Amino acid sequence: MIDIPEIDEQHAHLFEQLDNFKASCIEHNTYRADEAEALFATLTAHCRTEERLAGEAGIDFRRHGEKHRAMLRGIRKMLDDMENPGGDVFSLIRYVDYWFERHIQEEDRNLGINLKQVAFVEVGEQFADEFLEQRSAG
């Protein structure tokens, strides 16, 4: 949890979707391409959400965004490799799970802190403006 509701909800959904994908692969004893692609689409949308929120807040997102792009390229390659004989779905699952947990710890927590700081400054500025307006009117 990084205490940014939109991001936290997406993180929870991504972990749930990953767990369901893993369970489905085990249950069917095969790679579930449709579920993998749905997970990838959700992950891609999540990356766009973080980029949007950072942009709206005026936060430099270049380094964080590059980590997203590198991760998405890596996962896309693994998904494409699943079409080849010998593709290892459980390596894919471990990679996504590990990357996602590490990324939240190392990157998204800082993003959450920065987003909260910007929001606090904006609320503080709004409060100061209202206070000054009330003072000059009174």
mmCIF file of C-alpha atoms in Angstrom:
data_model
loop_
_atom_site.group_PDB
_atom_site.id
_atom_site.type_symbol
_atom_site.label_atom_id
_atom_site.label_comp_id
_atom_site.label_asym_id
_atom_site.label_seq_id
_atom_site.Cartn_x
_atom_site.Cartn_y
_atom_site.Cartn_z
ATOM 1 C CA MET A 1 0.000 0.000 0.000
ATOM 2 C CA ILE A 2 1.327 3.420 -0.925
ATOM 3 C CA ASP A 3 -1.695 5.327 0.418
ATOM 4 C CA ILE A 4 -2.849 6.547 -2.998
ATOM 5 C CA PRO A 5 -6.301 4.920 -3.365
ATOM 6 C CA GLU A 6 -6.384 4.624 -7.168
ATOM 7 C CA ILE A 7 -2.934 3.021 -7.260
ATOM 8 C CA ASP A 8 -3.545 0.815 -4.216
ATOM 9 C CA GLU A 9 -6.761 -0.530 -5.751
ATOM 10 C CA GLN A 10 -4.953 -1.314 -8.988
ATOM 11 C CA HIS A 11 -2.096 -3.015 -7.118
ATOM 12 C CA ALA A 12 -4.581 -5.199 -5.221
ATOM 13 C CA HIS A 13 -6.367 -6.081 -8.471
ATOM 14 C CA LEU A 14 -3.068 -6.924 -10.196
ATOM 15 C CA PHE A 15 -1.984 -9.263 -7.397
ATOM 16 C CA GLU A 16 -5.412 -10.915 -7.428
ATOM 17 C CA GLN A 17 -5.299 -11.285 -11.204
ATOM 18 C CA LEU A 18 -1.788 -12.761 -11.008
ATOM 19 C CA ASP A 19 -2.886 -15.238 -8.328
ATOM 20 C CA ASN A 20 -5.895 -16.249 -10.437
ATOM 21 C CA PHE A 21 -3.656 -16.680 -13.494
ATOM 22 C CA LYS A 22 -1.286 -18.908 -11.538
ATOM 23 C CA ALA A 23 -4.165 -20.989 -10.116
ATOM 24 C CA SER A 24 -5.699 -21.353 -13.565
ATOM 25 C CA CYS A 25 -2.412 -22.512 -15.103
ATOM 26 C CA ILE A 26 -2.027 -25.083 -12.328
ATOM 27 C CA GLU A 27 -5.644 -26.227 -12.572
ATOM 28 C CA HIS A 28 -5.480 -26.670 -16.345
ATOM 29 C CA ASN A 29 -1.809 -27.713 -16.366
ATOM 30 C CA THR A 30 -1.169 -25.387 -19.273
ATOM 31 C CA TYR A 31 -0.349 -21.809 -20.174
ATOM 32 C CA ARG A 32 -3.493 -19.658 -20.313
ATOM 33 C CA ALA A 33 -2.684 -17.134 -23.046
ATOM 34 C CA ASP A 34 -5.972 -15.236 -22.759
ATOM 35 C CA GLU A 35 -5.487 -14.711 -19.030
ATOM 36 C CA ALA A 36 -1.835 -13.755 -19.509
ATOM 37 C CA GLU A 37 -2.789 -11.141 -22.094
ATOM 38 C CA ALA A 38 -5.510 -9.782 -19.793
ATOM 39 C CA LEU A 39 -2.949 -9.486 -16.985
ATOM 40 C CA PHE A 40 -0.532 -7.711 -19.323
ATOM 41 C CA ALA A 41 -3.280 -5.281 -20.399
ATOM 42 C CA THR A 42 -4.113 -4.534 -16.753
ATOM 43 C CA LEU A 43 -0.445 -3.982 -15.952
ATOM 44 C CA THR A 44 -0.037 -1.675 -18.953
ATOM 45 C CA ALA A 45 -3.092 0.334 -17.897
ATOM 46 C CA HIS A 46 -1.704 0.574 -14.369
ATOM 47 C CA CYS A 47 1.583 1.975 -15.664
ATOM 48 C CA ARG A 48 -0.395 4.599 -17.609
ATOM 49 C CA THR A 49 -2.290 5.508 -14.426
ATOM 50 C CA GLU A 50 0.914 6.132 -12.506
ATOM 51 C CA GLU A 51 2.309 8.195 -15.371
ATOM 52 C CA ARG A 52 -0.903 10.225 -15.573
ATOM 53 C CA LEU A 53 -0.984 10.935 -11.843
ATOM 54 C CA ALA A 54 2.678 11.934 -11.838
ATOM 55 C CA GLY A 55 2.126 14.204 -14.854
ATOM 56 C CA GLU A 56 -0.894 15.856 -13.266
ATOM 57 C CA ALA A 57 1.179 16.521 -10.141
ATOM 58 C CA GLY A 58 4.164 17.835 -12.125
ATOM 59 C CA ILE A 59 6.440 15.028 -10.890
ATOM 60 C CA ASP A 60 9.428 14.019 -13.021
ATOM 61 C CA PHE A 61 8.481 10.484 -14.020
ATOM 62 C CA ARG A 62 11.224 9.740 -16.566
ATOM 63 C CA ARG A 63 13.249 7.257 -14.487
ATOM 64 C CA HIS A 64 10.179 5.531 -13.060
ATOM 65 C CA GLY A 65 8.573 5.402 -16.503
ATOM 66 C CA GLU A 66 11.695 3.859 -18.006
ATOM 67 C CA LYS A 67 11.528 1.089 -15.411
ATOM 68 C CA HIS A 68 7.906 0.484 -16.432
ATOM 69 C CA ARG A 69 8.861 0.300 -20.108
ATOM 70 C CA ALA A 70 11.753 -2.090 -19.419
ATOM 71 C CA MET A 71 9.476 -4.328 -17.349
ATOM 72 C CA LEU A 72 6.731 -4.304 -19.981
ATOM 73 C CA ARG A 73 9.268 -5.173 -22.712
ATOM 74 C CA GLY A 74 10.592 -8.060 -20.581
ATOM 75 C CA ILE A 75 7.124 -9.424 -19.864
ATOM 76 C CA ARG A 76 6.058 -8.991 -23.497
ATOM 77 C CA LYS A 77 9.107 -10.998 -24.585
ATOM 78 C CA MET A 78 8.297 -13.739 -22.077
ATOM 79 C CA LEU A 79 4.675 -13.829 -23.248
ATOM 80 C CA ASP A 80 5.796 -14.092 -26.859
ATOM 81 C CA ASP A 81 8.267 -16.841 -25.897
ATOM 82 C CA MET A 82 5.415 -18.838 -24.394
ATOM 83 C CA GLU A 83 4.365 -19.637 -27.966
ATOM 84 C CA ASN A 84 7.633 -21.563 -28.407
ATOM 85 C CA PRO A 85 8.062 -25.149 -27.211
ATOM 86 C CA GLY A 86 9.542 -25.223 -23.749
ATOM 87 C CA GLY A 87 8.027 -21.917 -22.622
ATOM 88 C CA ASP A 88 7.990 -21.851 -18.830
ATOM 89 C CA VAL A 89 4.821 -20.233 -17.513
ATOM 90 C CA PHE A 90 5.967 -20.519 -13.909
ATOM 91 C CA SER A 91 9.135 -18.539 -14.653
ATOM 92 C CA LEU A 92 6.873 -15.896 -16.164
ATOM 93 C CA ILE A 93 4.687 -15.861 -13.035
ATOM 94 C CA ARG A 94 7.705 -15.666 -10.718
ATOM 95 C CA TYR A 95 9.195 -12.831 -12.769
ATOM 96 C CA VAL A 96 6.003 -10.765 -12.751
ATOM 97 C CA ASP A 97 5.385 -11.407 -9.059
ATOM 98 C CA TYR A 98 8.975 -10.561 -8.065
ATOM 99 C CA TRP A 99 9.182 -7.519 -10.304
ATOM 100 C CA PHE A 100 5.873 -6.167 -9.095
ATOM 101 C CA GLU A 101 6.652 -6.550 -5.371
ATOM 102 C CA ARG A 102 10.119 -5.043 -5.776
ATOM 103 C CA HIS A 103 8.836 -2.200 -7.931
ATOM 104 C CA ILE A 104 6.200 -1.228 -5.367
ATOM 105 C CA GLN A 105 8.802 -1.240 -2.593
ATOM 106 C CA GLU A 106 11.505 0.634 -4.510
ATOM 107 C CA GLU A 107 9.586 2.952 -6.825
ATOM 108 C CA ASP A 108 5.879 3.245 -6.106
ATOM 109 C CA ARG A 109 6.325 4.092 -2.432
ATOM 110 C CA ASN A 110 8.386 7.121 -3.453
ATOM 111 C CA LEU A 111 5.769 8.033 -6.038
ATOM 112 C CA GLY A 112 3.100 7.868 -3.320
ATOM 113 C CA ILE A 113 5.145 10.107 -1.020
ATOM 114 C CA ASN A 114 5.682 12.620 -3.829
ATOM 115 C CA LEU A 115 2.005 12.610 -4.828
ATOM 116 C CA LYS A 116 0.956 13.193 -1.207
ATOM 117 C CA GLN A 117 3.467 16.035 -0.828
ATOM 118 C CA VAL A 118 2.153 17.758 -3.939
ATOM 119 C CA ALA A 119 -1.438 17.310 -2.742
ATOM 120 C CA PHE A 120 -0.521 18.722 0.671
ATOM 121 C CA VAL A 121 1.106 21.775 -0.903
ATOM 122 C CA GLU A 122 -1.952 22.316 -3.104
ATOM 123 C CA VAL A 123 -4.334 22.036 -0.131
ATOM 124 C CA GLY A 124 -2.080 24.318 1.918
ATOM 125 C CA GLU A 125 -2.038 26.903 -0.862
ATOM 126 C CA GLN A 126 -5.808 26.690 -1.220
ATOM 127 C CA PHE A 127 -6.245 27.086 2.529
ATOM 128 C CA ALA A 128 -3.879 30.065 2.565
ATOM 129 C CA ASP A 129 -5.767 31.713 -0.313
ATOM 130 C CA GLU A 130 -9.118 31.193 1.450
ATOM 131 C CA PHE A 131 -7.697 32.481 4.723
ATOM 132 C CA LEU A 132 -6.351 35.618 3.044
ATOM 133 C CA GLU A 133 -9.660 36.191 1.247
ATOM 134 C CA GLN A 134 -11.595 35.868 4.505
ATOM 135 C CA ARG A 135 -9.178 38.170 6.286
ATOM 136 C CA SER A 136 -9.361 40.878 3.645
ATOM 137 C CA ALA A 137 -13.171 40.636 3.494
ATOM 138 C CA GLY A 138 -13.516 40.891 7.292
#
